[in-house]
């Protein structure tokens, strides 16, 4: 029985979360002595589907009729369930994105499967699919075991490596049509809040808080982010006060991220903020208060006035880039 990947695309492209889940699915399939197959729902070109072959997928079921032009979680889940049943896959792997989670929950319910959410380690198929996930807002690690035969594994974004496992891939067209009941709400139009780098996929994030004093000072944050090819984020109060858009708010009640580098500027490091960022691989904190709690989990800390430190950092990066 193959391992089935729900290959989530964004505007027809498979991005990092999908490739992490593909690598995870491939590693698991290797362990189980089987193959990784995938289901892709929506309008995705053959060229994009072929890319999945580079990450270990050996067959992809493409569900490309017009019902699936926009993401509808129940319909996408139904298509995934159909492929799981058709291929007798008992393990489905999804990414822990908004859409991935919505699909995973529905697939688990419809297949009567257990769900392992937010895993950060490869499941041990020989031992109840033992896997680890972060708990207590990232302060602990929980060991999970599946107690059912069927399983949906949700791979934490930035929680698993991306590795190329190239090989041939077969594209199988699926004629699956969505049930009208599953198309209860359909998106007519999608207006992007920003054209910048997606926060959940960014390798580097430059984030700022109330220490910025006001929205008019954010130019230097955007400049720094631009120089580093980073996404911008913010603390909750700055979004609540309208200094920054809500989609940038990270933390317990915002987006949870785990970039390679998180630069926190003028943010105190309250536990609710850390809940969304403490899984970052490297954390740099800039704060004028040496007692700011954020320093306790920082890899590098600069105690100083951000209005002096950040412009110096920008100038230094510019001069390094100019010399390169
Ligand atoms: P502050 O706590 O005011 O910190 C500002 C920091 O800037 C200070 O450390 C200060 O020393 C520093 N500073 C000031 N001036 C300068 C300067 N010139 N140079 C350098 N440093 C300077 N918060 C979140 O962020 N995300 C969440 O998801 C979230 N969820 C919450 C959920 C609940 C239920 C509750 C109760 C709270 C939640 N909060 C959340 C709010 C959280 O408790 C904090 O209040 C918030 O994170 C503080 O934001 P801040 O660090 O920007 O501001």
Short mmCIF file of C-alpha atoms and ligand atoms in Angstrom, two decimals:
data_model
loop_
_atom_site.label_atom_id
_atom_site.label_comp_id
_atom_site.label_asym_id
_atom_site.label_seq_id
_atom_site.Cartn_x
_atom_site.Cartn_y
_atom_site.Cartn_z
CA UNK A 1 0.00 0.00 0.00
CA UNK A 2 1.59 3.30 -1.06
CA UNK A 3 1.94 6.40 1.09
CA UNK A 4 -0.29 9.16 -0.30
CA UNK A 5 0.79 12.81 -0.29
CA UNK A 6 -1.78 15.59 -0.48
CA UNK A 7 0.41 17.81 -2.68
CA UNK A 8 -0.71 21.32 -1.85
CA UNK A 9 0.01 23.97 -4.45
CA UNK A 10 -0.11 27.72 -4.34
CA UNK A 11 -1.23 29.26 -7.65
CA UNK A 12 -0.23 26.05 -9.41
CA UNK A 13 3.25 25.81 -7.87
CA UNK A 14 4.49 23.40 -5.23
CA UNK A 15 6.31 25.42 -2.59
CA UNK A 16 8.48 24.54 0.38
CA UNK A 17 5.73 23.11 2.66
CA UNK A 18 4.66 20.71 -0.10
CA UNK A 19 8.26 19.68 -0.74
CA UNK A 20 8.85 19.10 2.99
CA UNK A 21 5.77 16.88 3.11
CA UNK A 22 6.93 15.09 -0.06
CA UNK A 23 10.36 14.39 1.46
CA UNK A 24 8.65 13.18 4.63
CA UNK A 25 6.33 10.93 2.64
CA UNK A 26 9.24 9.56 0.62
CA UNK A 27 11.30 8.78 3.75
CA UNK A 28 8.28 7.08 5.33
CA UNK A 29 7.54 5.08 2.17
CA UNK A 30 11.17 3.92 2.06
CA UNK A 31 10.89 2.79 5.66
CA UNK A 32 7.66 0.90 4.86
CA UNK A 33 9.11 -0.66 1.71
CA UNK A 34 6.54 1.02 -0.50
CA UNK A 35 6.18 3.98 -2.88
CA UNK A 36 5.12 7.57 -2.47
CA UNK A 37 2.21 8.67 -4.63
CA UNK A 38 0.39 12.00 -4.60
CA UNK A 39 -2.90 13.67 -5.28
CA UNK A 40 -2.87 17.16 -6.75
CA UNK A 41 -6.19 18.98 -6.79
CA UNK A 42 -6.74 22.07 -8.93
CA UNK A 43 -5.23 23.57 -12.02
CA UNK A 44 -1.59 22.55 -11.96
CA UNK A 45 0.48 22.21 -15.14
CA UNK A 46 2.27 18.99 -16.12
CA UNK A 47 5.53 20.86 -15.70
CA UNK A 48 4.72 21.63 -12.06
CA UNK A 49 3.47 18.08 -11.45
CA UNK A 50 6.72 16.69 -12.85
CA UNK A 51 8.58 18.64 -10.17
CA UNK A 52 7.06 16.28 -7.57
CA UNK A 53 9.07 13.50 -9.23
CA UNK A 54 12.24 15.25 -8.10
CA UNK A 55 11.08 14.91 -4.50
CA UNK A 56 10.23 11.22 -4.48
CA UNK A 57 6.68 11.05 -5.89
CA UNK A 58 6.37 8.19 -8.39
CA UNK A 59 2.76 8.71 -9.46
CA UNK A 60 0.49 11.72 -9.15
CA UNK A 61 -3.28 11.70 -9.54
CA UNK A 62 -4.21 15.05 -11.04
CA UNK A 63 -7.75 16.19 -10.30
CA UNK A 64 -8.08 19.10 -12.69
CA UNK A 65 -11.73 19.75 -13.48
CA UNK A 66 -13.15 23.24 -13.07
CA UNK A 67 -14.89 22.46 -9.75
CA UNK A 68 -11.45 22.70 -8.21
CA UNK A 69 -10.34 26.03 -9.65
CA UNK A 70 -10.31 27.55 -6.19
CA UNK A 71 -9.55 25.90 -2.87
CA UNK A 72 -12.64 24.45 -1.15
CA UNK A 73 -11.53 22.31 1.76
CA UNK A 74 -14.40 19.77 1.72
CA UNK A 75 -14.10 19.21 -2.04
CA UNK A 76 -10.29 18.93 -1.93
CA UNK A 77 -10.60 16.49 0.99
CA UNK A 78 -13.18 14.42 -0.93
CA UNK A 79 -10.83 14.15 -3.91
CA UNK A 80 -7.99 13.08 -1.61
CA UNK A 81 -10.17 10.48 0.10
CA UNK A 82 -11.23 9.10 -3.29
CA UNK A 83 -7.59 8.62 -4.34
CA UNK A 84 -6.71 7.12 -0.93
CA UNK A 85 -9.53 4.59 -1.32
CA UNK A 86 -8.74 3.86 -4.96
CA UNK A 87 -5.06 3.20 -4.18
CA UNK A 88 -5.73 1.59 -0.76
CA UNK A 89 -3.36 4.05 0.88
CA UNK A 90 -3.66 3.86 4.65
CA UNK A 91 -1.21 6.71 5.34
CA UNK A 92 -1.88 10.22 4.01
CA UNK A 93 0.70 13.00 4.45
CA UNK A 94 -0.28 16.71 4.41
CA UNK A 95 1.52 19.98 5.16
CA UNK A 96 0.63 21.97 8.26
CA UNK A 97 -0.50 25.02 6.33
CA UNK A 98 -3.99 26.54 6.70
CA UNK A 99 -5.26 24.58 3.72
CA UNK A 100 -3.28 21.46 4.59
CA UNK A 101 -4.75 21.35 8.08
CA UNK A 102 -8.28 21.88 6.82
CA UNK A 103 -7.91 19.03 4.33
CA UNK A 104 -6.15 16.74 6.84
CA UNK A 105 -8.94 17.01 9.41
CA UNK A 106 -11.63 16.19 6.85
CA UNK A 107 -9.64 13.37 5.30
CA UNK A 108 -9.06 11.84 8.75
CA UNK A 109 -12.77 12.05 9.57
CA UNK A 110 -13.89 10.59 6.25
CA UNK A 111 -11.35 7.74 6.33
CA UNK A 112 -11.96 7.12 10.04
CA UNK A 113 -8.22 7.60 10.46
CA UNK A 114 -6.09 8.89 13.33
CA UNK A 115 -4.41 12.25 12.79
CA UNK A 116 -0.88 13.09 13.92
CA UNK A 117 -0.74 16.90 13.88
CA UNK A 118 2.34 19.10 13.45
CA UNK A 119 4.94 16.33 13.46
CA UNK A 120 8.62 17.29 13.45
CA UNK A 121 10.18 13.83 13.23
CA UNK A 122 9.85 10.88 10.91
CA UNK A 123 7.22 8.42 12.15
CA UNK A 124 8.45 4.97 13.10
CA UNK A 125 6.17 2.72 11.05
CA UNK A 126 7.30 -0.35 12.99
CA UNK A 127 6.16 1.15 16.28
CA UNK A 128 2.66 2.66 15.98
CA UNK A 129 4.01 5.44 13.78
CA UNK A 130 5.70 7.01 16.80
CA UNK A 131 6.39 10.67 16.04
CA UNK A 132 7.19 13.88 17.87
CA UNK A 133 5.44 17.23 17.81
CA UNK A 134 5.95 20.49 19.69
CA UNK A 135 3.70 21.07 22.69
CA UNK A 136 2.98 23.84 25.20
CA UNK A 137 3.46 26.55 22.61
CA UNK A 138 6.83 25.16 21.60
CA UNK A 139 8.14 24.76 25.17
CA UNK A 140 7.88 20.98 25.17
CA UNK A 141 7.94 18.00 22.87
CA UNK A 142 5.14 15.45 22.82
CA UNK A 143 5.57 11.84 21.73
CA UNK A 144 2.61 10.63 19.68
CA UNK A 145 1.50 7.12 18.79
CA UNK A 146 -1.25 6.17 16.36
CA UNK A 147 -3.76 3.67 17.66
CA UNK A 148 -5.58 3.12 14.37
CA UNK A 149 -4.50 1.46 11.18
CA UNK A 150 -5.32 4.43 9.00
CA UNK A 151 -3.39 7.58 9.57
CA UNK A 152 -3.14 11.20 8.44
CA UNK A 153 0.23 12.77 9.22
CA UNK A 154 0.46 16.56 9.18
CA UNK A 155 4.06 17.74 8.75
CA UNK A 156 4.94 20.99 10.52
CA UNK A 157 6.04 23.71 8.13
CA UNK A 158 9.79 24.28 8.43
CA UNK A 159 9.76 21.18 10.64
CA UNK A 160 11.31 18.70 8.20
CA UNK A 161 14.15 18.88 5.69
CA UNK A 162 13.57 19.18 1.94
CA UNK A 163 15.63 16.63 0.03
CA UNK A 164 15.71 15.72 -3.64
CA UNK A 165 14.84 12.10 -4.40
CA UNK A 166 14.62 12.22 -8.17
CA UNK A 167 13.02 9.50 -10.24
CA UNK A 168 10.38 8.91 -12.91
CA UNK A 169 6.86 10.17 -12.24
CA UNK A 170 3.62 9.10 -13.88
CA UNK A 171 0.77 11.59 -14.20
CA UNK A 172 -2.66 9.95 -13.98
CA UNK A 173 -5.63 12.13 -14.87
CA UNK A 174 -8.51 11.72 -12.42
CA UNK A 175 -12.05 12.38 -13.58
CA UNK A 176 -13.32 12.89 -10.01
CA UNK A 177 -16.16 15.44 -9.75
CA UNK A 178 -16.97 17.25 -6.56
CA UNK A 179 -20.24 16.55 -4.78
CA UNK A 180 -22.44 19.69 -4.75
CA UNK A 181 -22.63 19.37 -0.96
CA UNK A 182 -18.85 19.71 -0.76
CA UNK A 183 -18.93 22.91 -2.78
CA UNK A 184 -21.10 24.80 -0.28
CA UNK A 185 -18.89 27.88 -0.32
CA UNK A 186 -16.72 28.69 -3.32
CA UNK A 187 -14.19 31.54 -3.49
CA UNK A 188 -15.13 33.83 -6.38
CA UNK A 189 -12.03 35.96 -6.23
CA UNK A 190 -8.75 35.94 -4.32
CA UNK A 191 -7.16 39.27 -3.53
CA UNK A 192 -3.68 38.90 -2.07
CA UNK A 193 -3.00 40.98 1.04
CA UNK A 194 0.60 41.44 0.00
CA UNK A 195 2.88 40.55 -2.84
CA UNK A 196 5.82 40.04 -0.49
CA UNK A 197 7.47 36.82 0.65
CA UNK A 198 5.04 34.49 2.39
CA UNK A 199 5.61 34.56 6.15
CA UNK A 200 5.09 30.84 6.67
CA UNK A 201 7.54 29.91 3.92
CA UNK A 202 10.22 32.54 4.58
CA UNK A 203 13.73 31.41 5.53
CA UNK A 204 14.39 34.77 7.21
CA UNK A 205 11.88 36.94 9.07
CA UNK A 206 12.43 40.50 10.30
CA UNK A 207 9.89 41.26 13.00
CA UNK A 208 9.21 44.36 15.08
CA UNK A 209 7.10 45.41 18.03
CA UNK A 210 5.92 48.30 20.12
CA UNK A 211 9.50 49.53 20.56
CA UNK A 212 9.13 50.99 17.06
CA UNK A 213 6.99 53.79 18.60
CA UNK A 214 4.74 54.14 15.56
CA UNK A 215 3.93 52.88 12.05
CA UNK A 216 5.86 55.74 10.45
CA UNK A 217 9.13 54.14 11.56
CA UNK A 218 8.62 50.81 9.79
CA UNK A 219 10.54 51.89 6.68
CA UNK A 220 13.81 50.63 8.17
CA UNK A 221 12.26 47.25 9.00
CA UNK A 222 11.10 46.87 5.40
CA UNK A 223 14.48 48.03 4.15
CA UNK A 224 16.31 45.49 6.32
CA UNK A 225 13.91 42.74 5.26
CA UNK A 226 14.39 43.69 1.61
CA UNK A 227 18.18 43.49 1.92
CA UNK A 228 17.99 40.06 3.55
CA UNK A 229 15.28 38.68 1.25
CA UNK A 230 13.13 38.29 4.35
CA UNK A 231 9.44 38.46 5.17
CA UNK A 232 8.22 41.02 7.72
CA UNK A 233 6.27 40.16 10.87
CA UNK A 234 5.09 41.98 13.98
CA UNK A 235 3.85 41.56 17.55
CA UNK A 236 0.13 41.46 18.30
CA UNK A 237 -0.28 44.95 19.80
CA UNK A 238 1.24 46.59 16.73
CA UNK A 239 -1.30 44.81 14.53
CA UNK A 240 -4.12 45.61 16.98
CA UNK A 241 -3.19 49.30 16.89
CA UNK A 242 -3.26 49.23 13.11
CA UNK A 243 0.47 49.92 12.77
CA UNK A 244 0.83 46.71 10.74
CA UNK A 245 -1.55 44.42 8.84
CA UNK A 246 -3.03 41.55 10.86
CA UNK A 247 -1.60 38.91 8.55
CA UNK A 248 1.87 39.80 9.90
CA UNK A 249 0.99 39.10 13.53
CA UNK A 250 2.91 36.11 14.88
CA UNK A 251 2.39 34.29 18.16
CA UNK A 252 -0.09 32.21 20.05
CA UNK A 253 -3.04 34.01 18.51
CA UNK A 254 -1.30 34.76 15.22
CA UNK A 255 0.76 32.83 12.72
CA UNK A 256 3.24 30.26 14.00
CA UNK A 257 6.50 30.25 12.11
CA UNK A 258 9.85 28.45 12.23
CA UNK A 259 12.26 30.22 9.87
CA UNK A 260 16.01 29.66 9.85
CA UNK A 261 16.55 33.19 11.13
CA UNK A 262 14.14 35.34 13.17
CA UNK A 263 15.22 38.91 13.95
CA UNK A 264 13.13 40.46 16.72
CA UNK A 265 13.38 44.24 16.99
CA UNK A 266 11.79 46.15 19.87
CA UNK A 267 9.75 43.14 20.97
CA UNK A 268 9.78 42.21 24.67
CA UNK A 269 9.40 38.45 24.20
CA UNK A 270 6.13 37.80 26.03
CA UNK A 271 5.26 34.11 26.24
CA UNK A 272 2.35 34.56 23.82
CA UNK A 273 4.73 36.01 21.23
CA UNK A 274 7.35 33.31 21.77
CA UNK A 275 4.68 30.65 21.22
CA UNK A 276 4.71 31.53 17.54
CA UNK A 277 8.43 31.96 16.93
CA UNK A 278 10.46 29.89 19.41
CA UNK A 279 10.91 27.04 16.88
CA UNK A 280 13.02 29.36 14.71
CA UNK A 281 16.48 27.88 14.17
CA UNK A 282 18.36 31.09 15.02
CA UNK A 283 16.99 34.06 16.92
CA UNK A 284 18.53 37.54 17.00
CA UNK A 285 17.09 40.05 19.45
CA UNK A 286 17.57 43.83 19.39
CA UNK A 287 16.20 45.53 22.50
CA UNK A 288 17.33 48.43 24.68
CA UNK A 289 16.30 46.63 27.87
CA UNK A 290 18.92 44.00 28.88
CA UNK A 291 16.23 42.34 31.04
CA UNK A 292 13.82 41.80 28.12
CA UNK A 293 12.65 38.15 28.32
CA UNK A 294 13.41 37.61 24.62
CA UNK A 295 17.15 37.57 25.39
CA UNK A 296 16.70 34.29 27.31
CA UNK A 297 16.01 32.38 24.10
CA UNK A 298 18.17 34.49 21.76
CA UNK A 299 21.17 33.01 19.96
CA UNK A 300 22.52 36.53 19.48
CA UNK A 301 21.43 39.64 21.31
CA UNK A 302 22.15 43.32 20.82
CA UNK A 303 21.35 45.56 23.77
CA UNK A 304 20.81 49.00 22.31
CA UNK A 305 18.45 51.57 20.88
CA UNK A 306 16.90 50.09 17.73
CA UNK A 307 16.88 53.54 16.11
CA UNK A 308 20.68 53.43 16.25
CA UNK A 309 21.30 49.70 15.80
CA UNK A 310 19.05 49.00 12.80
CA UNK A 311 20.42 51.80 10.56
CA UNK A 312 23.98 50.61 11.38
CA UNK A 313 22.99 47.04 10.52
CA UNK A 314 21.50 48.20 7.22
CA UNK A 315 24.63 50.21 6.37
CA UNK A 316 26.86 47.23 7.22
CA UNK A 317 24.84 44.81 5.10
CA UNK A 318 24.88 47.29 2.22
CA UNK A 319 28.65 47.65 2.43
CA UNK A 320 29.15 43.85 2.59
CA UNK A 321 26.88 43.44 -0.43
CA UNK A 322 28.65 46.20 -2.33
CA UNK A 323 32.01 44.53 -1.69
CA UNK A 324 30.80 41.09 -2.68
P1 LIG B 1 6.04 45.53 24.55
O1 LIG B 1 5.80 44.45 25.51
O2 LIG B 1 5.58 46.90 24.90
O3 LIG B 1 7.62 45.54 24.30
C1 LIG B 1 8.27 46.52 23.58
C2 LIG B 1 9.77 46.23 23.71
O4 LIG B 1 10.48 47.16 22.95
C3 LIG B 1 10.29 46.34 25.15
O5 LIG B 1 10.98 45.14 25.48
C4 LIG B 1 11.23 47.53 25.12
O6 LIG B 1 12.35 47.37 25.95
C5 LIG B 1 11.63 47.57 23.67
N1 LIG B 1 12.00 48.90 23.20
C6 LIG B 1 11.31 50.06 23.38
N2 LIG B 1 11.95 51.08 22.78
C7 LIG B 1 13.06 50.55 22.20
C8 LIG B 1 14.12 51.10 21.47
N3 LIG B 1 14.19 52.42 21.15
N4 LIG B 1 15.12 50.27 21.06
C9 LIG B 1 15.10 48.95 21.37
N5 LIG B 1 14.10 48.38 22.07
C10 LIG B 1 13.10 49.17 22.48
N6 LIG B 1 1.50 38.97 21.52
C11 LIG B 1 2.04 38.61 20.33
O7 LIG B 1 3.03 39.21 19.88
N7 LIG B 1 1.50 37.58 19.63
C12 LIG B 1 0.43 36.88 20.05
O8 LIG B 1 -0.03 35.96 19.36
C13 LIG B 1 -0.17 37.24 21.29
N8 LIG B 1 -1.24 36.58 21.75
C14 LIG B 1 -1.75 36.92 22.99
C15 LIG B 1 -2.80 36.17 23.53
C16 LIG B 1 -3.31 36.49 24.76
C17 LIG B 1 -4.45 35.67 25.30
C18 LIG B 1 -2.76 37.57 25.49
C19 LIG B 1 -3.29 37.90 26.86
C20 LIG B 1 -1.73 38.31 24.97
C21 LIG B 1 -1.21 38.01 23.71
N9 LIG B 1 -0.15 38.73 23.17
C22 LIG B 1 0.40 38.33 21.99
C23 LIG B 1 0.35 39.97 23.79
C24 LIG B 1 1.63 39.73 24.62
O9 LIG B 1 1.28 39.33 25.93
C25 LIG B 1 2.47 41.01 24.70
O10 LIG B 1 1.68 42.03 25.26
C26 LIG B 1 2.99 41.48 23.36
O11 LIG B 1 3.67 40.43 22.69
C27 LIG B 1 3.95 42.64 23.56
O12 LIG B 1 4.27 43.20 22.33
P2 LIG B 1 5.62 43.99 22.15
O13 LIG B 1 6.76 43.13 22.57
O14 LIG B 1 5.63 44.54 20.77
O15 LIG B 1 5.44 45.24 23.12
#
